[in-house]
Amino acid sequence: MGEFELIERFFRRGATTTPAGPVALGIGDDCALLQPAPGQQLAISTDMLVEGRHFLEDTDPAALGHKALAVNLSDLAACGAEPLAFTLALALPPERARDEAWLGSLAQGLFALADAHHCALVGGDTTAGPLNLCITVFGQVPAGRALRRDGACAGDDIWVSGTPGRARLGLQALRGEITLTPAALALARAQLERPTPRLALGRTLRGIASSAIDVSDGLVGDLGHVLAASSVGAAIDTATLVQVLADSLPSPGSDPHLSEDDLRTAALSGGDDYELAFTAAPGLRAAVLATAQASGTPVTRVGHIEAAPGLRLLGADGQPISPHYRSFDHFA
Ligand code: ADP
Ligand code: MG
């Protein structure tokens, strides 16, 4: 199977245009053509998944296809944007390019998520090389209304969606560093391998959230980006984060190896959850909760923004705990 047959068979589907939709021209020409709606800005983001770095060699290809797109859609969610289309740059080792079952599953996982969000694959590039999936996603957001990292104000509440830390527990369990009950492992593994991009929440937070970011590298580090961009500091209630994570796992207490410190470390510095962390004025608490409910997304208030720079981690008694939590950094 040559390069073009591979594209035809696995990645080019149906019509290359959507009547009156945002895709004026899809796969097959030198460029795809997109038409955002009037008054909208294009929102663009790229994320790459590298074998051995971002996923293990034996990862289920359907999960890999899902995750490659999910991490990109998560960036659109964090900006309050709605997806339009995406491109896929794919490097495949020769044995993968020959493995039709593997390619079929990859495409199935990818397109299931793409179709759920009406986000068409409109182009890409295919080459031989170490396994690497790089997606660029294109979205739209009403001009001037994107959620950004630089809008947090002293006094704002800090919120998170879902349960930050669950993906880290899944990774640790797969590596044999911790043991989880089968039910807890299934949840943690699904969080790691099939994260849910919080698009509905992000979109409805426009005009409510003062800032937002998606948690890809760990809450401490990602929130740190918001604090730096907004020139503020924050206090985080770590006991609430631990509670949310513990409550989300079926009977975590049955595992003697899973300590409170494991949970705290996972919640504060575990990456790969693709939840949203966002800030909003305290007067908008009811609006945040209504938005979260309308979008079917659980949210929890986990701290507040302060004028003094730096991130203060508070324990159950409200006293500072030692700040040895670090986020993932490829070159650190
Ligand atoms: P060019 O050489 O002009 O860049 P290619 O020959 O690489 O174009 O690709 C042919 C067409 O197939 C283009 O429209 C390109 O966007 C599309 N394409 C290539 N690889 C992929 C892929 N992995 N997924 C989707 N579309 C792809
Ligand atoms: Mg090309």
Short mmCIF file of N, CA and C in Angstrom, two decimals, residues 183-262:
data_model
loop_
_atom_site.label_atom_id
_atom_site.label_comp_id
_atom_site.label_asym_id
_atom_site.label_seq_id
_atom_site.Cartn_x
_atom_site.Cartn_y
_atom_site.Cartn_z
N ALA A 183 -12.06 -1.78 39.05
CA ALA A 183 -12.99 -0.72 38.67
C ALA A 183 -12.28 0.64 38.63
N ALA A 184 -11.41 0.89 39.61
CA ALA A 184 -10.68 2.16 39.64
C ALA A 184 -9.69 2.23 38.48
N LEU A 185 -9.07 1.10 38.18
CA LEU A 185 -8.11 1.07 37.07
C LEU A 185 -8.81 1.39 35.75
N ALA A 186 -10.01 0.84 35.56
CA ALA A 186 -10.74 1.08 34.31
C ALA A 186 -11.02 2.57 34.14
N LEU A 187 -11.43 3.23 35.23
CA LEU A 187 -11.71 4.67 35.17
C LEU A 187 -10.44 5.47 34.90
N ALA A 188 -9.39 5.15 35.63
CA ALA A 188 -8.14 5.91 35.51
C ALA A 188 -7.53 5.73 34.13
N ARG A 189 -7.64 4.52 33.62
CA ARG A 189 -7.09 4.23 32.31
C ARG A 189 -7.88 4.94 31.21
N ALA A 190 -9.20 5.00 31.37
CA ALA A 190 -10.03 5.70 30.39
C ALA A 190 -9.67 7.20 30.39
N GLN A 191 -9.40 7.74 31.57
CA GLN A 191 -9.02 9.15 31.65
C GLN A 191 -7.70 9.39 30.93
N LEU A 192 -6.77 8.46 31.09
CA LEU A 192 -5.45 8.59 30.46
C LEU A 192 -5.54 8.41 28.95
N GLU A 193 -6.29 7.40 28.52
CA GLU A 193 -6.25 7.02 27.11
C GLU A 193 -7.35 7.65 26.27
N ARG A 194 -8.46 8.01 26.92
CA ARG A 194 -9.58 8.59 26.18
C ARG A 194 -10.13 9.81 26.89
N PRO A 195 -9.31 10.84 27.04
CA PRO A 195 -9.79 12.04 27.75
C PRO A 195 -10.94 12.70 26.99
N THR A 196 -11.82 13.36 27.74
CA THR A 196 -12.98 14.05 27.16
C THR A 196 -12.66 15.53 27.02
N PRO A 197 -12.59 16.04 25.79
CA PRO A 197 -12.37 17.49 25.66
C PRO A 197 -13.61 18.24 26.15
N ARG A 198 -13.43 19.24 26.99
CA ARG A 198 -14.55 19.90 27.66
C ARG A 198 -15.10 21.05 26.82
N LEU A 199 -15.46 20.74 25.58
CA LEU A 199 -15.87 21.79 24.64
C LEU A 199 -17.16 22.48 25.06
N ALA A 200 -18.15 21.72 25.52
CA ALA A 200 -19.43 22.35 25.88
C ALA A 200 -19.23 23.31 27.06
N LEU A 201 -18.42 22.89 28.02
CA LEU A 201 -18.16 23.77 29.17
C LEU A 201 -17.43 25.03 28.71
N GLY A 202 -16.37 24.86 27.93
CA GLY A 202 -15.58 26.00 27.50
C GLY A 202 -16.42 27.05 26.77
N ARG A 203 -17.25 26.55 25.87
CA ARG A 203 -18.08 27.45 25.07
C ARG A 203 -19.03 28.27 25.95
N THR A 204 -19.62 27.59 26.94
CA THR A 204 -20.61 28.29 27.76
C THR A 204 -19.96 29.14 28.85
N LEU A 205 -18.65 28.99 29.04
CA LEU A 205 -17.96 29.85 30.01
C LEU A 205 -17.58 31.21 29.43
N ARG A 206 -17.77 31.37 28.12
CA ARG A 206 -17.50 32.69 27.52
C ARG A 206 -18.37 33.74 28.20
N GLY A 207 -17.74 34.82 28.63
CA GLY A 207 -18.49 35.87 29.30
C GLY A 207 -18.66 35.62 30.79
N ILE A 208 -18.28 34.43 31.27
CA ILE A 208 -18.35 34.12 32.71
C ILE A 208 -16.94 33.97 33.28
N ALA A 209 -16.14 33.11 32.67
CA ALA A 209 -14.77 32.89 33.16
C ALA A 209 -13.89 34.09 32.81
N SER A 210 -13.02 34.47 33.76
CA SER A 210 -12.08 35.57 33.49
C SER A 210 -10.81 35.04 32.84
N SER A 211 -10.51 33.75 33.03
CA SER A 211 -9.37 33.12 32.36
C SER A 211 -9.63 31.61 32.33
N ALA A 212 -8.91 30.93 31.45
CA ALA A 212 -9.05 29.47 31.40
C ALA A 212 -7.81 28.86 30.76
N ILE A 213 -7.59 27.59 31.11
CA ILE A 213 -6.48 26.81 30.52
C ILE A 213 -6.90 25.35 30.60
N ASP A 214 -6.39 24.51 29.71
CA ASP A 214 -6.65 23.08 29.90
C ASP A 214 -5.45 22.46 30.60
N VAL A 215 -5.72 21.49 31.46
CA VAL A 215 -4.67 20.90 32.28
C VAL A 215 -4.07 19.72 31.54
N SER A 216 -2.95 19.95 30.88
CA SER A 216 -2.28 18.89 30.14
C SER A 216 -1.01 18.44 30.83
N ASP A 217 -0.35 19.36 31.53
CA ASP A 217 0.95 19.04 32.14
C ASP A 217 0.89 18.99 33.66
N GLY A 218 -0.27 19.16 34.25
CA GLY A 218 -0.41 19.18 35.70
C GLY A 218 -0.94 20.52 36.17
N LEU A 219 -1.81 20.49 37.18
CA LEU A 219 -2.51 21.69 37.62
C LEU A 219 -1.55 22.79 38.10
N VAL A 220 -0.55 22.40 38.90
CA VAL A 220 0.36 23.41 39.44
C VAL A 220 1.04 24.18 38.31
N GLY A 221 1.56 23.47 37.35
CA GLY A 221 2.27 24.12 36.27
C GLY A 221 1.35 24.89 35.35
N ASP A 222 0.21 24.28 35.01
CA ASP A 222 -0.69 24.94 34.07
C ASP A 222 -1.35 26.17 34.70
N LEU A 223 -1.73 26.05 35.97
CA LEU A 223 -2.25 27.22 36.66
C LEU A 223 -1.16 28.29 36.75
N GLY A 224 0.08 27.84 36.90
CA GLY A 224 1.21 28.77 36.92
C GLY A 224 1.26 29.63 35.66
N HIS A 225 0.89 29.05 34.51
CA HIS A 225 0.87 29.84 33.26
C HIS A 225 -0.19 30.94 33.33
N VAL A 226 -1.34 30.61 33.92
CA VAL A 226 -2.40 31.62 34.08
C VAL A 226 -1.92 32.73 35.01
N LEU A 227 -1.29 32.34 36.13
CA LEU A 227 -0.83 33.34 37.10
C LEU A 227 0.21 34.27 36.46
N ALA A 228 1.13 33.67 35.69
CA ALA A 228 2.17 34.49 35.05
C ALA A 228 1.54 35.43 34.03
N ALA A 229 0.63 34.90 33.21
CA ALA A 229 0.02 35.73 32.16
C ALA A 229 -0.84 36.84 32.76
N SER A 230 -1.43 36.56 33.92
CA SER A 230 -2.35 37.53 34.53
C SER A 230 -1.66 38.39 35.59
N SER A 231 -0.37 38.13 35.87
CA SER A 231 0.39 38.86 36.89
C SER A 231 -0.31 38.84 38.25
N VAL A 232 -0.70 37.64 38.69
CA VAL A 232 -1.34 37.46 39.99
C VAL A 232 -0.76 36.20 40.65
N GLY A 233 -1.21 35.92 41.87
CA GLY A 233 -0.86 34.68 42.56
C GLY A 233 -2.13 33.93 42.91
N ALA A 234 -1.97 32.82 43.67
CA ALA A 234 -3.17 32.04 44.00
C ALA A 234 -2.93 31.19 45.23
N ALA A 235 -4.03 30.83 45.87
CA ALA A 235 -4.01 29.84 46.94
C ALA A 235 -4.91 28.68 46.50
N ILE A 236 -4.39 27.46 46.67
CA ILE A 236 -5.13 26.26 46.25
C ILE A 236 -5.44 25.41 47.49
N ASP A 237 -6.67 24.99 47.57
CA ASP A 237 -7.14 24.15 48.65
C ASP A 237 -6.90 22.68 48.24
N THR A 238 -5.76 22.15 48.66
CA THR A 238 -5.37 20.81 48.17
C THR A 238 -6.27 19.71 48.74
N ALA A 239 -6.83 19.95 49.93
CA ALA A 239 -7.69 18.91 50.54
C ALA A 239 -8.92 18.66 49.66
N THR A 240 -9.47 19.74 49.09
CA THR A 240 -10.63 19.57 48.21
C THR A 240 -10.25 18.78 46.97
N LEU A 241 -9.08 19.10 46.39
CA LEU A 241 -8.63 18.36 45.20
C LEU A 241 -8.46 16.87 45.50
N VAL A 242 -7.86 16.57 46.65
CA VAL A 242 -7.65 15.17 47.05
C VAL A 242 -9.00 14.49 47.22
N GLN A 243 -9.94 15.22 47.84
CA GLN A 243 -11.27 14.66 48.08
C GLN A 243 -11.99 14.32 46.77
N VAL A 244 -11.92 15.27 45.83
CA VAL A 244 -12.60 15.07 44.55
C VAL A 244 -12.03 13.84 43.84
N LEU A 245 -10.70 13.71 43.88
CA LEU A 245 -10.05 12.57 43.22
C LEU A 245 -10.41 11.27 43.93
N ALA A 246 -10.34 11.28 45.25
CA ALA A 246 -10.63 10.06 46.02
C ALA A 246 -12.09 9.64 45.81
N ASP A 247 -13.00 10.63 45.84
CA ASP A 247 -14.42 10.31 45.69
C ASP A 247 -14.75 9.75 44.31
N SER A 248 -13.92 10.10 43.31
CA SER A 248 -14.22 9.66 41.94
C SER A 248 -13.80 8.21 41.71
N LEU A 249 -12.99 7.66 42.62
CA LEU A 249 -12.50 6.30 42.42
C LEU A 249 -13.32 5.33 43.24
N PRO A 250 -13.78 4.25 42.63
CA PRO A 250 -14.49 3.25 43.41
C PRO A 250 -13.54 2.66 44.45
N SER A 251 -13.91 2.75 45.69
CA SER A 251 -13.17 2.21 46.85
C SER A 251 -11.65 2.31 46.76
N PRO A 252 -11.10 3.55 46.72
CA PRO A 252 -9.64 3.69 46.70
C PRO A 252 -9.01 3.18 47.98
N GLY A 253 -9.80 3.20 49.06
CA GLY A 253 -9.26 2.79 50.35
C GLY A 253 -8.88 1.32 50.39
N SER A 254 -9.40 0.54 49.43
CA SER A 254 -9.08 -0.88 49.45
C SER A 254 -7.67 -1.14 48.96
N ASP A 255 -7.03 -0.10 48.42
CA ASP A 255 -5.67 -0.28 47.95
C ASP A 255 -4.68 0.23 49.00
N PRO A 256 -3.94 -0.65 49.64
CA PRO A 256 -3.05 -0.23 50.72
C PRO A 256 -1.88 0.63 50.23
N HIS A 257 -1.62 0.59 48.92
CA HIS A 257 -0.45 1.34 48.41
C HIS A 257 -0.80 2.77 48.03
N LEU A 258 -2.11 3.09 47.96
CA LEU A 258 -2.51 4.41 47.48
C LEU A 258 -2.69 5.34 48.68
N SER A 259 -1.67 6.17 48.94
CA SER A 259 -1.71 7.04 50.11
C SER A 259 -2.33 8.38 49.76
N GLU A 260 -2.63 9.18 50.77
CA GLU A 260 -3.14 10.52 50.51
C GLU A 260 -2.11 11.34 49.74
N ASP A 261 -0.84 11.07 50.03
CA ASP A 261 0.21 11.80 49.32
C ASP A 261 0.22 11.43 47.83
N ASP A 262 -0.03 10.17 47.51
CA ASP A 262 -0.15 9.76 46.10
C ASP A 262 -1.26 10.55 45.41
#
